Coordinates of C-alpha atoms (C1' of nucleotides) in Angstrom, one line a residue:
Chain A
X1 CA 50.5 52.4 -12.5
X2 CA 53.4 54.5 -12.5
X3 CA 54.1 57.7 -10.4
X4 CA 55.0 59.8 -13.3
X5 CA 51.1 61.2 -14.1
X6 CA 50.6 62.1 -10.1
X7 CA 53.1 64.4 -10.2
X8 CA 52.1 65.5 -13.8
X9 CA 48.9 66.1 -12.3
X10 CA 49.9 68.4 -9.4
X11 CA 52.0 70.3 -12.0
X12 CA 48.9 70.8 -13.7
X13 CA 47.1 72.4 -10.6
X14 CA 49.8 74.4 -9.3
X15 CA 50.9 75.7 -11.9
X16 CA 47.6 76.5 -13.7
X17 CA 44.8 76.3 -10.6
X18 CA 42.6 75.4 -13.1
X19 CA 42.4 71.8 -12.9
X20 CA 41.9 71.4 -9.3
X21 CA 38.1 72.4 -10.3
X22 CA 38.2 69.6 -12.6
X23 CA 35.5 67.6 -10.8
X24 CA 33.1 70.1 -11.7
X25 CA 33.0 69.2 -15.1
X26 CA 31.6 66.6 -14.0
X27 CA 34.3 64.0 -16.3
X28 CA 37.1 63.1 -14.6
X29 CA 40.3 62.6 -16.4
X30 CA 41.4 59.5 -16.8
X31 CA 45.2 59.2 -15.2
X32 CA 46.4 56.9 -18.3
X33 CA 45.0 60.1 -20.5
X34 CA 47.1 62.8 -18.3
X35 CA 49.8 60.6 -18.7
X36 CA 49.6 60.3 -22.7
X37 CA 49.5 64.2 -22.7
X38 CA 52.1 65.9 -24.5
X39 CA 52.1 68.6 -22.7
X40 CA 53.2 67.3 -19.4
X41 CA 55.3 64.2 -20.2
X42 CA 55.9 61.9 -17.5
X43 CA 59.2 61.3 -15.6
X44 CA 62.3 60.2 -17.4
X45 CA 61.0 56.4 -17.0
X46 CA 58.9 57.1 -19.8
X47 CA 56.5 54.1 -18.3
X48 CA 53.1 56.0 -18.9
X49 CA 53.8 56.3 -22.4
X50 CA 52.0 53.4 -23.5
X51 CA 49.3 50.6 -22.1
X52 CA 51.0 48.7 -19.3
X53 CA 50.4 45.7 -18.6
X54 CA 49.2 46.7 -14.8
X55 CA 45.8 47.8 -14.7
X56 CA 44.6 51.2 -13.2
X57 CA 44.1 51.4 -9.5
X58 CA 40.6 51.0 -8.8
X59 CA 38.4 54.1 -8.7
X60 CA 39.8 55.9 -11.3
X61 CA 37.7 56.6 -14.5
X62 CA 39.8 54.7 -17.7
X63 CA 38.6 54.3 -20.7
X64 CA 39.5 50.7 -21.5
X65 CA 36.5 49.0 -19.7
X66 CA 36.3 46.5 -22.4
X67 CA 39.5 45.1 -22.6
X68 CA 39.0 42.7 -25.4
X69 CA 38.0 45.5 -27.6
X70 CA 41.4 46.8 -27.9
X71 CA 41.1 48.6 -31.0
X72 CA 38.2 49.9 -30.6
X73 CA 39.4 51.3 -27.2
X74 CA 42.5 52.6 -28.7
X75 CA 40.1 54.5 -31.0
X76 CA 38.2 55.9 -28.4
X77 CA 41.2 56.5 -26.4
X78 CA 42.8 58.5 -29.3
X79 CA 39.9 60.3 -29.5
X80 CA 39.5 61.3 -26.3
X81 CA 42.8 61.9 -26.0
X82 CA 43.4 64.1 -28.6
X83 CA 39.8 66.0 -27.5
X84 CA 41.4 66.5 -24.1
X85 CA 44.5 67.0 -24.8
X86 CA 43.8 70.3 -26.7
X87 CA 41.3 71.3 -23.9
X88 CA 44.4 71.0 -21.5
X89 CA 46.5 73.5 -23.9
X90 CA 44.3 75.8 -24.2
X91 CA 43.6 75.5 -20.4
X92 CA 47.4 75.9 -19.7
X93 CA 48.2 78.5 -21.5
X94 CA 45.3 80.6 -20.4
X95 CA 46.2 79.7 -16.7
X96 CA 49.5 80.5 -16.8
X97 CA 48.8 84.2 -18.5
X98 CA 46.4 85.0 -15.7
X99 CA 48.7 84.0 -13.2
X100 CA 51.6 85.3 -14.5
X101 CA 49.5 88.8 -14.6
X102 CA 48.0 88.5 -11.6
X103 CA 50.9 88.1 -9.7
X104 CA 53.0 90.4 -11.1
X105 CA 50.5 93.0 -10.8
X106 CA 50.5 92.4 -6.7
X107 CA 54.2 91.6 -6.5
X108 CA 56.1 94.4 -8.7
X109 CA 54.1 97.3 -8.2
X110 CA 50.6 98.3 -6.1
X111 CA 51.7 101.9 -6.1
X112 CA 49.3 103.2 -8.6
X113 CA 45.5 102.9 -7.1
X114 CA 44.2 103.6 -10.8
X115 CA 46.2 100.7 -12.0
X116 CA 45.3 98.1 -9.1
X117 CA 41.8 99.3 -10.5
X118 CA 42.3 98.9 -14.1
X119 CA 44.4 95.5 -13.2
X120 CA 41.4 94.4 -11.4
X121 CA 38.9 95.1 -13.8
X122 CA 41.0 93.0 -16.3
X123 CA 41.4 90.2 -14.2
X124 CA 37.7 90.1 -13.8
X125 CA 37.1 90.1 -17.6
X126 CA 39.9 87.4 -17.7
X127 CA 37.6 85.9 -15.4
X128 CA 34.3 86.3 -17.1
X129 CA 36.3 85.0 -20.4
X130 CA 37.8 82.2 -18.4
X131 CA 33.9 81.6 -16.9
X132 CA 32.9 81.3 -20.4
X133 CA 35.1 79.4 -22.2
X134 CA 34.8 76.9 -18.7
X135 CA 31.3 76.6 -20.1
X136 CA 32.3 75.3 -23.3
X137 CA 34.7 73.2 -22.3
X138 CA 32.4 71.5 -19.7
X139 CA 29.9 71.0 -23.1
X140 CA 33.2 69.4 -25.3
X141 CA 33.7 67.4 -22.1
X142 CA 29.9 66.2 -21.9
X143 CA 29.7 65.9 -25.8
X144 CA 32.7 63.8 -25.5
X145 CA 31.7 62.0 -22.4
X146 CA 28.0 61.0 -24.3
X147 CA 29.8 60.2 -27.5
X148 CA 31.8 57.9 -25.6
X149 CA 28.7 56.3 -23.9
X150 CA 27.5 55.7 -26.8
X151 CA 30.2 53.9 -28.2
X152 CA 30.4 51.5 -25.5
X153 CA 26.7 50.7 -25.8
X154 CA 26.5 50.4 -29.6
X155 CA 29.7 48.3 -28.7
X156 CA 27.9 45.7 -26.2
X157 CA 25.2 45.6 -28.1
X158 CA 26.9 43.9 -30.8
X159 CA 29.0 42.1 -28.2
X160 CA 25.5 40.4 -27.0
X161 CA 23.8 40.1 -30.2
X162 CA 27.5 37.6 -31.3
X163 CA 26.6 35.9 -28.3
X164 CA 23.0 35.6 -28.6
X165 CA 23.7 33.9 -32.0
X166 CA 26.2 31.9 -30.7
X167 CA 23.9 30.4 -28.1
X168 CA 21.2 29.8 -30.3
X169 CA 23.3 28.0 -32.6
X170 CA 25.0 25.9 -29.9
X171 CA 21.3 24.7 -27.8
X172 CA 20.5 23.6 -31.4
X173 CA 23.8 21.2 -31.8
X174 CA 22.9 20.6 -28.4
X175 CA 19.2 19.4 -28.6
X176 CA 20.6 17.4 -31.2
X177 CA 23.4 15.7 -29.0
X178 CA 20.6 14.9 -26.4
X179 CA 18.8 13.6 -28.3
X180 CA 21.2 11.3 -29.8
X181 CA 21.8 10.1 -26.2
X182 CA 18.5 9.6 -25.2
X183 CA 17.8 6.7 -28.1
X184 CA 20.9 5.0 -27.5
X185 CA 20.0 5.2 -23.0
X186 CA 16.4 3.7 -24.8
X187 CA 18.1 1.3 -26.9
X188 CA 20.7 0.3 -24.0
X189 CA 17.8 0.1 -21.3
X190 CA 15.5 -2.2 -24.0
X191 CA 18.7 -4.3 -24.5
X192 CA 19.5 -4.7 -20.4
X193 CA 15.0 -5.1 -19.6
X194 CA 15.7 -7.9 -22.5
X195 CA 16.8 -10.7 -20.6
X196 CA 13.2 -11.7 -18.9
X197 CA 12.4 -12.7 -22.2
X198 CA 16.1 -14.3 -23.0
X199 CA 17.2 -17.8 -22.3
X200 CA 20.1 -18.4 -19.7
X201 CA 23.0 -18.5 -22.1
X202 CA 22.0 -15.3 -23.3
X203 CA 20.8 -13.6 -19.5
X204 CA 24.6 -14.3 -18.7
X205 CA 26.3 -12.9 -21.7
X206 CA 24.2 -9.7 -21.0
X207 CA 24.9 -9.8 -17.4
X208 CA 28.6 -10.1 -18.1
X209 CA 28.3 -7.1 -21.0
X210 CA 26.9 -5.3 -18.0
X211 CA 29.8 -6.4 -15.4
X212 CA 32.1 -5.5 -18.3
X213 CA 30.9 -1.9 -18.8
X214 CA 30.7 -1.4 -15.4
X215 CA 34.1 -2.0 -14.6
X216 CA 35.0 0.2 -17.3
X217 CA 33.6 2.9 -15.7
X218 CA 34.7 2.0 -12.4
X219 CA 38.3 2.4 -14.2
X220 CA 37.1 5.8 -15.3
X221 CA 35.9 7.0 -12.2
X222 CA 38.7 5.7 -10.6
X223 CA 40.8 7.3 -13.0
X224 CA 39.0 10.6 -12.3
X225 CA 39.9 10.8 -8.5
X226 CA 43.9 10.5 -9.8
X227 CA 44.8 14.0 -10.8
X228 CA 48.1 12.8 -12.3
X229 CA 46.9 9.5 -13.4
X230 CA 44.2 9.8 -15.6
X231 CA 43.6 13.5 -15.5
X232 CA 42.0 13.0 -18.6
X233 CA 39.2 12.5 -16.8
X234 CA 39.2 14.9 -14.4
X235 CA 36.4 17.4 -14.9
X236 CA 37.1 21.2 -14.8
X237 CA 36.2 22.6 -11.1
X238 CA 34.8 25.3 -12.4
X239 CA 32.9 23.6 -15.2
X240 CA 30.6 20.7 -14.4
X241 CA 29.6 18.7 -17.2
X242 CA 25.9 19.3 -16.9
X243 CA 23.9 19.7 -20.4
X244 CA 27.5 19.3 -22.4
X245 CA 29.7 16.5 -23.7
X246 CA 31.0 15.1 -20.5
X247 CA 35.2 15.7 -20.5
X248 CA 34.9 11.9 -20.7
X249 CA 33.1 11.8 -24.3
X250 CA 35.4 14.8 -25.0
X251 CA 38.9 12.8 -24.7
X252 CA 37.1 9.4 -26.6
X253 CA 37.0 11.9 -30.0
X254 CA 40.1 11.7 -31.4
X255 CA 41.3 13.6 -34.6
X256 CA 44.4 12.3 -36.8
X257 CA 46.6 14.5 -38.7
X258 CA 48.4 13.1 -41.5
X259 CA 51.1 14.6 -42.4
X260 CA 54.4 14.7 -44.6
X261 CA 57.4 15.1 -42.4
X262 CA 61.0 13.9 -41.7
X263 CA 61.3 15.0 -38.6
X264 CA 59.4 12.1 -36.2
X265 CA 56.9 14.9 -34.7
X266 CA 55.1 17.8 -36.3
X267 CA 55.2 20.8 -34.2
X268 CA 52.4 21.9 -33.0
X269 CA 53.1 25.0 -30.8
X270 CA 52.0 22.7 -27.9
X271 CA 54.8 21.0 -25.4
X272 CA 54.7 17.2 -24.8
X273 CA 56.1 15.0 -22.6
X274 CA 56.8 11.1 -24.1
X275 CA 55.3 8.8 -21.4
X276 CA 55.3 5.5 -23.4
X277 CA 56.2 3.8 -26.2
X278 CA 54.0 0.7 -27.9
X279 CA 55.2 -1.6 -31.0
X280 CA 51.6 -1.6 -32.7
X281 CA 50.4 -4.6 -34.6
X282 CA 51.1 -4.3 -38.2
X283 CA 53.1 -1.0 -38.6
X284 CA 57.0 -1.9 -37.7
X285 CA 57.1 1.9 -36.7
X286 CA 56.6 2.2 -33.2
X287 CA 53.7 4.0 -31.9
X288 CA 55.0 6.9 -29.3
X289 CA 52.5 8.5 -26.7
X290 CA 52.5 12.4 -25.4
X291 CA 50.7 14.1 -23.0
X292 CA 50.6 17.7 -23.0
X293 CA 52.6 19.2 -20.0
X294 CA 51.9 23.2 -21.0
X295 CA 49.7 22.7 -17.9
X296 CA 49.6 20.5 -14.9
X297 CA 46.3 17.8 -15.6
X298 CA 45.9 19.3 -19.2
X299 CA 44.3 16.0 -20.1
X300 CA 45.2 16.4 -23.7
X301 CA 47.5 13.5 -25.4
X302 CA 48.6 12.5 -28.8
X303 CA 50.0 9.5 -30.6
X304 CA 52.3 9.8 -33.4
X305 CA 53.1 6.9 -35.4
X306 CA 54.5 6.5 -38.7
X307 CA 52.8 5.6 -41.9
X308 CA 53.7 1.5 -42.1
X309 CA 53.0 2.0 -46.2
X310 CA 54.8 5.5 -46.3
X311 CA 57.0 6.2 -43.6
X312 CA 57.2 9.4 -45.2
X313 CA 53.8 10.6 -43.6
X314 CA 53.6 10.7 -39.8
X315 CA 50.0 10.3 -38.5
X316 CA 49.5 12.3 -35.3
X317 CA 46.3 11.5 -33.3
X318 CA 44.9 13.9 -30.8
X319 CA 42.8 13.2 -27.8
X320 CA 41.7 15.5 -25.2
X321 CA 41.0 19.2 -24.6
X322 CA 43.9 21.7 -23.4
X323 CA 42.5 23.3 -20.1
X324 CA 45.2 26.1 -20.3
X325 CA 45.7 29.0 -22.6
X326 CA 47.4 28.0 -25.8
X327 CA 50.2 30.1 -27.2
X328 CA 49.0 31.6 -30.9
X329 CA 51.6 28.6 -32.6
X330 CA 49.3 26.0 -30.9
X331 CA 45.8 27.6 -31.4
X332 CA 45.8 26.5 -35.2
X333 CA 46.4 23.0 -35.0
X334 CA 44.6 23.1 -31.5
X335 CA 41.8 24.5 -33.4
X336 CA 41.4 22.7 -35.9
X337 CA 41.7 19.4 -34.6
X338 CA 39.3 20.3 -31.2
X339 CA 36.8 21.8 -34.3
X340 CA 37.1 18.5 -35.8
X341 CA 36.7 16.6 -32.9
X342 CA 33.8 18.5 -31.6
X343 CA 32.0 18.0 -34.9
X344 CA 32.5 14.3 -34.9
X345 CA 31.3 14.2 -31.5
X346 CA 28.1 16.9 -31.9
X347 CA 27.3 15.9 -35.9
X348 CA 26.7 12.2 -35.0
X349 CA 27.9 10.5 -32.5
X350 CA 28.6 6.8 -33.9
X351 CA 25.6 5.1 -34.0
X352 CA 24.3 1.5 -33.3
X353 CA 25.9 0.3 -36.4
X354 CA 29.1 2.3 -36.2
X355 CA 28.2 4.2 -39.1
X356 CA 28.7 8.1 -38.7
X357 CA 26.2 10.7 -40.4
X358 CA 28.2 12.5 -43.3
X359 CA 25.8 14.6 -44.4
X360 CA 25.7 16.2 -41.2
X361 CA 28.9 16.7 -40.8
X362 CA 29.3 17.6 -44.1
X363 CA 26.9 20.0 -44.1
X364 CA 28.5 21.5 -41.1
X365 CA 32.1 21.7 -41.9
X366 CA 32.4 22.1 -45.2
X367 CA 29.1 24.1 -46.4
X368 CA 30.7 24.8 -49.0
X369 CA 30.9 21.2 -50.2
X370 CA 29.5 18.2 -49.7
X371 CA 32.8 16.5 -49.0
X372 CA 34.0 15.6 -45.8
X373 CA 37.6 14.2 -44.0
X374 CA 37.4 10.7 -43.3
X375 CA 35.9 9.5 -40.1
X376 CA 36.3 6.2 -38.9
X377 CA 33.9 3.7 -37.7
X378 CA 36.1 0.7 -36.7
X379 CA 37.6 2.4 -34.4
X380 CA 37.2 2.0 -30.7
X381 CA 36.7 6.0 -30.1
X382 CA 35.3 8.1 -33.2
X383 CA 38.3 9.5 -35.4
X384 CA 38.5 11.7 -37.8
X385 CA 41.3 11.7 -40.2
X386 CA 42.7 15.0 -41.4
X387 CA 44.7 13.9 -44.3
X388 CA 47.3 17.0 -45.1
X389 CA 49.6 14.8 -47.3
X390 CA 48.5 16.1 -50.6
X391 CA 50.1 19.5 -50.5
X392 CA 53.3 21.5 -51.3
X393 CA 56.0 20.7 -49.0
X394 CA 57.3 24.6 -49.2
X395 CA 55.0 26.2 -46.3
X396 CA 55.3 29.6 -48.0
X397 CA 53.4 27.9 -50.8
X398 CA 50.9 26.4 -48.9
X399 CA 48.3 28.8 -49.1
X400 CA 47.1 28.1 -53.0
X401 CA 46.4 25.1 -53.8
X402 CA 46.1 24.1 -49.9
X403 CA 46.1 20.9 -48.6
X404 CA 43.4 18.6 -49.2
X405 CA 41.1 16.4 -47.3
X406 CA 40.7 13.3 -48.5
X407 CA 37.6 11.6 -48.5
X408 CA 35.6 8.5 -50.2
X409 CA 33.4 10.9 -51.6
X410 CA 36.5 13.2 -53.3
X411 CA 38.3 15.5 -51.4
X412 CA 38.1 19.2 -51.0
X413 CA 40.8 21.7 -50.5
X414 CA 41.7 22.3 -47.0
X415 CA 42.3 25.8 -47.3
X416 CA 38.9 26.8 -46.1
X417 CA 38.7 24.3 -43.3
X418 CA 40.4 26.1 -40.5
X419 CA 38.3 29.1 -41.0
X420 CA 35.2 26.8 -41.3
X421 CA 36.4 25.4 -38.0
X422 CA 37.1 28.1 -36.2
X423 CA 33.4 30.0 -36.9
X424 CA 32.1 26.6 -35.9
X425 CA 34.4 26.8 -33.0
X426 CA 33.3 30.0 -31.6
X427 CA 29.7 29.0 -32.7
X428 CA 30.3 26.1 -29.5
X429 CA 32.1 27.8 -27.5
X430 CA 29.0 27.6 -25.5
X431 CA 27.9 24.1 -26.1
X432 CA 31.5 23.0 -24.8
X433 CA 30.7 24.8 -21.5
X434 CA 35.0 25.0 -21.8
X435 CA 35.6 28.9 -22.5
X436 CA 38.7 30.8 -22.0
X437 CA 38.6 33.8 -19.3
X438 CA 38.2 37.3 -20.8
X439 CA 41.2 38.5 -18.8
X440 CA 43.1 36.0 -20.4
X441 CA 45.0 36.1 -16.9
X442 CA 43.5 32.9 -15.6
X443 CA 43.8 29.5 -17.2
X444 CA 39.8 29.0 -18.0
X445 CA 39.5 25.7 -19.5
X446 CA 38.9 25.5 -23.4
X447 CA 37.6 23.8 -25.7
X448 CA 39.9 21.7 -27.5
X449 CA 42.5 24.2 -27.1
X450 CA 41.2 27.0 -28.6
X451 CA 40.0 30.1 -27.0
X452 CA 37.4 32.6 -28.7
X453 CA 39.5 34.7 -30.3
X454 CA 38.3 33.1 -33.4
X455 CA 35.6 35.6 -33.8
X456 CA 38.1 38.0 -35.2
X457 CA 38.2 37.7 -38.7
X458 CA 41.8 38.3 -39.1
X459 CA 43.0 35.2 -36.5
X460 CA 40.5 33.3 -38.8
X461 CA 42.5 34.1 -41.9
X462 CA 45.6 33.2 -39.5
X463 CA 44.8 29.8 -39.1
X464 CA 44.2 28.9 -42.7
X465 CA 47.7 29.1 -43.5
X466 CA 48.9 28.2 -40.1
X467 CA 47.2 25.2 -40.7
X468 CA 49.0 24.1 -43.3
X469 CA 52.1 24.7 -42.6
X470 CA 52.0 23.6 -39.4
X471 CA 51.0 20.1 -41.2
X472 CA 53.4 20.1 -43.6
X473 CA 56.7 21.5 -41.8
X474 CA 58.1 20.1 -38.3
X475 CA 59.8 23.2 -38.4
X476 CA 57.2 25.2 -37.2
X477 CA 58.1 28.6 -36.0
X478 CA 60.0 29.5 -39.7
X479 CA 56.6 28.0 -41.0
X480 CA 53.7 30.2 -38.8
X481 CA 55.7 33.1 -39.2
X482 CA 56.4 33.0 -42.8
X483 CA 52.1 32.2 -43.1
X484 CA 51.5 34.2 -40.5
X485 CA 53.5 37.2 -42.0
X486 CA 52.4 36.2 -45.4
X487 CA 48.6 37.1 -44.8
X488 CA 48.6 39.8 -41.7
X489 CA 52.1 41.6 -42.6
X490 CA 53.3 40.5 -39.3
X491 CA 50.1 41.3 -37.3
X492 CA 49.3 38.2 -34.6
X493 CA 46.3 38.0 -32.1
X494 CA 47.4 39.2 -28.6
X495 CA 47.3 36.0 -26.9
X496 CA 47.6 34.8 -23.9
X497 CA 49.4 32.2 -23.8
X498 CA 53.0 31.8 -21.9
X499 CA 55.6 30.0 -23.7
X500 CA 56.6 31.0 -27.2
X501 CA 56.8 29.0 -30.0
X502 CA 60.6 28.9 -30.3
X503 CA 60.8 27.5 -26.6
X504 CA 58.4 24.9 -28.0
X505 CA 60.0 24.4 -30.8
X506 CA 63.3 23.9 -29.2
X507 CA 61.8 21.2 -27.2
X508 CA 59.7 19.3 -29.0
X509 CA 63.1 19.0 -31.3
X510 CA 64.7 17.0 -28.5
X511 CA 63.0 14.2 -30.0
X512 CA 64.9 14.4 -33.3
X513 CA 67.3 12.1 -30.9
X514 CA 64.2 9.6 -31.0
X515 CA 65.6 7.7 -33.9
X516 CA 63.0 4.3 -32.8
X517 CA 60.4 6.3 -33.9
X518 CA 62.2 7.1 -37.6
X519 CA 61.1 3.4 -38.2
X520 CA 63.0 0.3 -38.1
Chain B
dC1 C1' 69.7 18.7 -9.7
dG2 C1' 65.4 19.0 -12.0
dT3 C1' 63.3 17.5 -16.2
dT4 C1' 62.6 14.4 -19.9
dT5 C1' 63.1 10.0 -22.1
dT6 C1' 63.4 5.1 -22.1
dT7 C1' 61.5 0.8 -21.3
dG8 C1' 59.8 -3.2 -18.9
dA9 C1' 55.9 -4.2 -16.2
dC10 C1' 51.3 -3.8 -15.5
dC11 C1' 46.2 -3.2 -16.2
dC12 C1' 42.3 -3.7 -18.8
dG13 C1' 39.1 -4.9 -22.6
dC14 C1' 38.2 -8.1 -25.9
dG15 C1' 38.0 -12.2 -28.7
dC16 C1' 38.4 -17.0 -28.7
Chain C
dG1 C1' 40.3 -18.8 -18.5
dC2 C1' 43.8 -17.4 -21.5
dG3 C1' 46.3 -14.7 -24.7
dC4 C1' 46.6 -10.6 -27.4
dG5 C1' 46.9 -5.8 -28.1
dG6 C1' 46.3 -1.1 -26.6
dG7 C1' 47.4 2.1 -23.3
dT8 C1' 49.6 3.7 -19.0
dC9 C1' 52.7 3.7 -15.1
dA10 C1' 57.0 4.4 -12.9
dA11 C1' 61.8 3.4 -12.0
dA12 C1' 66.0 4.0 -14.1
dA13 C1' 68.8 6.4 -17.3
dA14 C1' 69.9 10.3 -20.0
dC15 C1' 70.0 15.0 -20.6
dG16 C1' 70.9 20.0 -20.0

DNA sequence: CGTTTTTGACCCGCGC
DNA sequence: GCGCGGGTCAAAAACG
């Protein structure tokens, strides 16, 4: 912290004596409070004006214990602020009037015996006044301290009763999930106990199904041991993939965005490096591949290729979760598509017949409707297909009518789904096992991208507009802003992450350069 | 000079 | 076993 409320402080007690007996009322002053006094600014550096970034030195009673909370610290703070701030006037100016008398009554001049007595007999009524109004201040300080107390509990008690929920709703997606796994490990270990009762052509195309799968996870686990290889693999340290979707079934969801755009990559807030490029059968566009490099082994890559019927829309497939803070112009498209993914993968995971379990899914996206984005079942990894094409192309008129998913059963105005996403998000935050750190300091793994700031209602609202126009515009900072601005009036989560969007902007528009991917 | 992109080679799964 | 296609690697080139 800075030095400027130490030497406020000893001001304070020299020049008044009274707050050296500060202790004794039993709350001690919080440094960051001196220092917001207006009474005793701070030095000319003017640094304890506001919240720094450094926290307070250890020890010393603050009032922002619950740092996510921030407004409802700055409320208490302003509260107990302004409650102690007029305690220290009063204080002060009381103080200095009884010094100010006492001393001159020694210093200019003790040649009256009647007056030393009359002086003294005031100073001990000042005293007996001062005693008093001690008293009182000691009960404002308690009354203060309790309704401060109280606060914080009522606070955490809601804090736990969000997460209670949250658990609650995430062991039942999870039962769910384990259960799902358990048929197919039946049906799997029926199909491999089968071959006692098979003839030999058959015993060896199971044994070489087996040999098959095997190596394929011999590739995996291979894989896993290579940080830089196949971090995509990798499992968290800190998280091990017990009772959760193993980071391996994580990275084979994939969620496609299609999109509308000229440029030949949407911005997503996110920075990616190209590390290949793959003519795909039947679409002359070239299919481009990206891994995410906002954080060494963020196992997180995408594919963009181009629409072979309408190179107009780019289709940009997502695969992985980000295990790094995101900055808030990633967090909606990270959102979204890790929501998505996570409900492909915890709704139904693709069963024996490749056919996925709409209603589920429906029912838990879009409760609202009993529409659903398409999800495909040919596909070697689950996919769901968030089709954005259907909207406005102006971002700033995004937000009615929105963007639509399109579906076989009809399609259903995407408007809603990034808030839909984002309470289902925060609703598994648990079941992912993959949470953010509270400090926000510390790159805690999360799911998909997005942290839990969801829960506030206000990021929620964020995202449905971000949403789009991140979708719909590749130029992405003019297009969060102008949504982002549109809804909040400017206001943006405080996140976390490091680079801002422009930086990411500016880079991911290197690839404008890219004209193989514009399509031959 | 460090970072990013390009691009041919390589690996692997899968179908025939 | 062979070829095809998807995905990735990594050296070279390009870029800032």
């Amino acid at each position: 912290m800075d030095k400027g409320w130490g030497l406020t402080l000893e001001n304070i007690s020299d020049r008044v004596g009274f707050f050296s007996n500060k202790s004794v009322l039993g709350y001690s002053l919080s440094p960051r409070v001196s220092n917001r006094s207006t009474m005793f600014p701070v030095d000319s550096s003017g640094r304890g004006e506001h919240h720094t970034a450094a926290p307070p030195p250890a020890g010393e009673h603050t009032v922002d214990f619950f740092s996510e909370k921030k407004r409802s610290i700055d409320e208490v703070n302003a509260f107990v602020k302004k409650e102690i701030n007029e305690t220290r006037d009063y204080d002060v100016n009381t103080g200095l009037q009884l010094l100010t008398a006492s001393d001159q009554s020694t210093v200019d001049d003790g040649v009256s015996s009647e007056d030393a007595e009359d002086r003294r007999a005031k100073i001990e009524v000042e005293l007996e006044r001062m005693k008093g109004e001690n008293q009182r201040l000691k009960g404002m300080l308690t009354h203060i301290s309790n309704n401060y107390t109280a606060l914080q509990m009522q606070l955490n008690t809601l804090m736990q009763q969000q997460q209670n929920s949250a658990l609650i709703e995430t062991t039942q997606l999870h039962k769910i999930i384990e259960r799902k796994a358990e048929e197919k490990k039946e049906a799997r270990q029926f199909l491999e106990l089968s071959p006692n009762q098979m003839n030999d052509e058959q015993s060896v195309t199971s044994s070489d199904e087996r040999s098959s799968r095997n190596k394929r996870v011999n590739r995996d686990e291979n894989h896993e041991s290579e940080p830089y290889k196949a971090p995509k693999l990798s499992p968290p340290p800190s998280n091990p993939p017990v009772d959760q979707p193993t980071e391996a079934t994580m990275r084979k969801a994939r969620v496609s965005v299609r999109a509308r755009s000229e440029a030949p990559m949407i911005s997503d807030g996110c920075q990616w490096r190209k590390y290949g490029q793959k003519m795909a059968k039947g679409n002359p566009c070239p299919r481009a591949y990206y891994r995410c490099t906002m954080a060494v082994g963020c196992p997180v890559r995408k594919q963009v290729q181009r629409c072979a019927e309408d190179k107009t829309i780019l289709t940009t497939t997502y695969e992985g979760n980000h295990n790094h803070p995101l900055p808030p112009a990633a967090m909606a498209m990270a959102s979204t598509t890790s929501a998505a993914a996570n409900m492909l993968l915890s709704g139904s995971m693709p069963s024996a017949d490749g056919l996925m379990n709409p209603g589920f899914l429906a029912r838990t996206m879009l409760p609202c409707s009993s529409n659903m984005a398409t999800i495909s079942a040919s596909a070697p990894f689950p996919t769901i297909t968030l089709d954005l094409t259907q909207q406005s192309p102006n971002p700033l008129q995004l937000q009615r009518p929105g963007p639509q998913f399109q579906s076989p059963f009809g399609s259903v105005t995407a408007q809603a789904i990034p808030q839909v996403f984002g309470q289902v998000l925060h609703n598994q935050s648990k079941f992912s096992g993959l949470q953010m750190s509270h400090d926000g300091n510390e790159p805690g793994p999360i799911l998909a991208g997005q942290p839990l700031q969801l829960h506030q209602p206000s990021y929620a609202d964020t995202l449905s507009a971000a949403t789009a126009a991140i979708a719909s515009d590749p130029n992405f900072t003019a297009a969060l802003a102008a949504a982002i601005s549109s809804i909040l009036g400017g206001a943006q989560p405080n996140n976390n992450g490091g680079s801002t969007t422009n930086n990411n902007n500016a880079k991911v528009n290197t690839i404008d350069d890219n004209s193989n991917l514009q399509g031959n």
